[in-house]
Amino acid sequence: MFPGWLQIALVVLLIVLLFGRGKISGLMGDVAKGITSFRKGLKDGLEETEEEPKAVESKKTIEGEVVQDKEKDKA
């Protein structure tokens, strides 16, 4: 059973009376800002993944002394 046009109009009228026109338009503006910032975030994320990763070369030297086992030296 689907609601008729009169029932839909009554629900819309109640929503407008409860929240007022200013709050509804402000809410819709906030939703629009959220959607645009979400799209910008997706676009920025795609641009970051398109860049080729740079190879990282590690040139570390380990300083230390060679220590031999005393048991092997005795044998």
PDB file of C-alpha atoms in Angstrom:
ATOM      1  CA  MET A   1       0.000   0.000   0.000  1.00  0.00           C
ATOM      2  CA  PHE A   2       1.592   3.232  -1.183  1.00  0.00           C
ATOM      3  CA  PRO A   3       0.972   6.599   0.495  1.00  0.00           C
ATOM      4  CA  GLY A   4      -1.144   9.041  -1.441  1.00  0.00           C
ATOM      5  CA  TRP A   5      -0.187  12.576  -2.380  1.00  0.00           C
ATOM      6  CA  LEU A   6      -2.146  13.971   0.561  1.00  0.00           C
ATOM      7  CA  GLN A   7      -0.213  11.846   3.054  1.00  0.00           C
ATOM      8  CA  ILE A   8       3.120  12.827   1.501  1.00  0.00           C
ATOM      9  CA  ALA A   9       2.143  16.519   1.594  1.00  0.00           C
ATOM     10  CA  LEU A  10       1.165  16.197   5.256  1.00  0.00           C
ATOM     11  CA  VAL A  11       4.517  14.614   6.161  1.00  0.00           C
ATOM     12  CA  VAL A  12       6.426  17.325   4.263  1.00  0.00           C
ATOM     13  CA  LEU A  13       4.365  20.017   6.004  1.00  0.00           C
ATOM     14  CA  LEU A  14       5.128  18.518   9.421  1.00  0.00           C
ATOM     15  CA  ILE A  15       8.856  18.360   8.632  1.00  0.00           C
ATOM     16  CA  VAL A  16       8.869  22.003   7.531  1.00  0.00           C
ATOM     17  CA  LEU A  17       6.983  23.044  10.669  1.00  0.00           C
ATOM     18  CA  LEU A  18       9.320  21.103  12.969  1.00  0.00           C
ATOM     19  CA  PHE A  19      12.631  22.089  11.445  1.00  0.00           C
ATOM     20  CA  GLY A  20      11.827  25.309   9.633  1.00  0.00           C
ATOM     21  CA  ARG A  21      12.961  26.318   6.173  1.00  0.00           C
ATOM     22  CA  GLY A  22      16.288  27.734   7.351  1.00  0.00           C
ATOM     23  CA  LYS A  23      17.423  24.546   9.052  1.00  0.00           C
ATOM     24  CA  ILE A  24      16.447  22.368   6.094  1.00  0.00           C
ATOM     25  CA  SER A  25      18.317  24.554   3.599  1.00  0.00           C
ATOM     26  CA  GLY A  26      21.328  24.683   5.917  1.00  0.00           C
ATOM     27  CA  LEU A  27      21.244  20.923   6.255  1.00  0.00           C
ATOM     28  CA  MET A  28      21.134  20.472   2.483  1.00  0.00           C
ATOM     29  CA  GLY A  29      24.073  22.877   2.120  1.00  0.00           C
ATOM     30  CA  ASP A  30      26.074  20.861   4.641  1.00  0.00           C
ATOM     31  CA  VAL A  31      25.284  17.651   2.762  1.00  0.00           C
ATOM     32  CA  ALA A  32      26.455  19.246  -0.487  1.00  0.00           C
ATOM     33  CA  LYS A  33      29.712  20.411   1.132  1.00  0.00           C
ATOM     34  CA  GLY A  34      30.279  16.918   2.491  1.00  0.00           C
ATOM     35  CA  ILE A  35      29.777  15.355  -0.926  1.00  0.00           C
ATOM     36  CA  THR A  36      32.176  17.787  -2.616  1.00  0.00           C
ATOM     37  CA  SER A  37      34.866  17.274   0.024  1.00  0.00           C
ATOM     38  CA  PHE A  38      34.423  13.497  -0.329  1.00  0.00           C
ATOM     39  CA  ARG A  39      34.897  13.760  -4.102  1.00  0.00           C
ATOM     40  CA  LYS A  40      38.003  15.925  -3.625  1.00  0.00           C
ATOM     41  CA  GLY A  41      39.393  13.345  -1.226  1.00  0.00           C
ATOM     42  CA  LEU A  42      38.823  10.566  -3.733  1.00  0.00           C
ATOM     43  CA  LYS A  43      40.427  12.615  -6.491  1.00  0.00           C
ATOM     44  CA  ASP A  44      43.470  13.414  -4.330  1.00  0.00           C
ATOM     45  CA  GLY A  45      43.798   9.761  -3.384  1.00  0.00           C
ATOM     46  CA  LEU A  46      43.794   8.715  -7.034  1.00  0.00           C
ATOM     47  CA  GLU A  47      46.427  11.318  -7.919  1.00  0.00           C
ATOM     48  CA  GLU A  48      48.709  10.055  -5.150  1.00  0.00           C
ATOM     49  CA  THR A  49      48.464   6.467  -6.348  1.00  0.00           C
ATOM     50  CA  GLU A  50      49.242   7.435  -9.951  1.00  0.00           C
ATOM     51  CA  GLU A  51      52.712   8.661  -9.001  1.00  0.00           C
ATOM     52  CA  GLU A  52      55.441   6.077  -9.495  1.00  0.00           C
ATOM     53  CA  PRO A  53      57.083   4.953  -6.287  1.00  0.00           C
ATOM     54  CA  LYS A  54      60.719   5.898  -5.969  1.00  0.00           C
ATOM     55  CA  ALA A  55      63.287   3.228  -5.281  1.00  0.00           C
ATOM     56  CA  VAL A  56      64.913   3.523  -1.893  1.00  0.00           C
ATOM     57  CA  GLU A  57      68.549   2.555  -1.816  1.00  0.00           C
ATOM     58  CA  SER A  58      70.065   1.878   1.539  1.00  0.00           C
ATOM     59  CA  LYS A  59      73.816   2.325   1.853  1.00  0.00           C
ATOM     60  CA  LYS A  60      74.373   1.447   5.467  1.00  0.00           C
ATOM     61  CA  THR A  61      77.592  -0.040   6.710  1.00  0.00           C
ATOM     62  CA  ILE A  62      77.801  -1.939   9.916  1.00  0.00           C
ATOM     63  CA  GLU A  63      80.894  -1.304  11.936  1.00  0.00           C
ATOM     64  CA  GLY A  64      82.151  -3.944  14.290  1.00  0.00           C
ATOM     65  CA  GLU A  65      84.812  -6.526  15.013  1.00  0.00           C
ATOM     66  CA  VAL A  66      84.936 -10.117  13.903  1.00  0.00           C
ATOM     67  CA  VAL A  67      84.710 -12.427  16.891  1.00  0.00           C
ATOM     68  CA  GLN A  68      85.610 -16.091  16.517  1.00  0.00           C
ATOM     69  CA  ASP A  69      84.359 -18.909  18.703  1.00  0.00           C
ATOM     70  CA  LYS A  70      86.961 -20.008  21.251  1.00  0.00           C
ATOM     71  CA  GLU A  71      85.750 -23.602  21.027  1.00  0.00           C
ATOM     72  CA  LYS A  72      86.573 -23.786  17.323  1.00  0.00           C
ATOM     73  CA  ASP A  73      90.015 -22.298  17.935  1.00  0.00           C
ATOM     74  CA  LYS A  74      90.825 -24.980  20.547  1.00  0.00           C
ATOM     75  CA  ALA A  75      89.930 -27.892  18.287  1.00  0.00           C
TER      76      ALA A  75
END
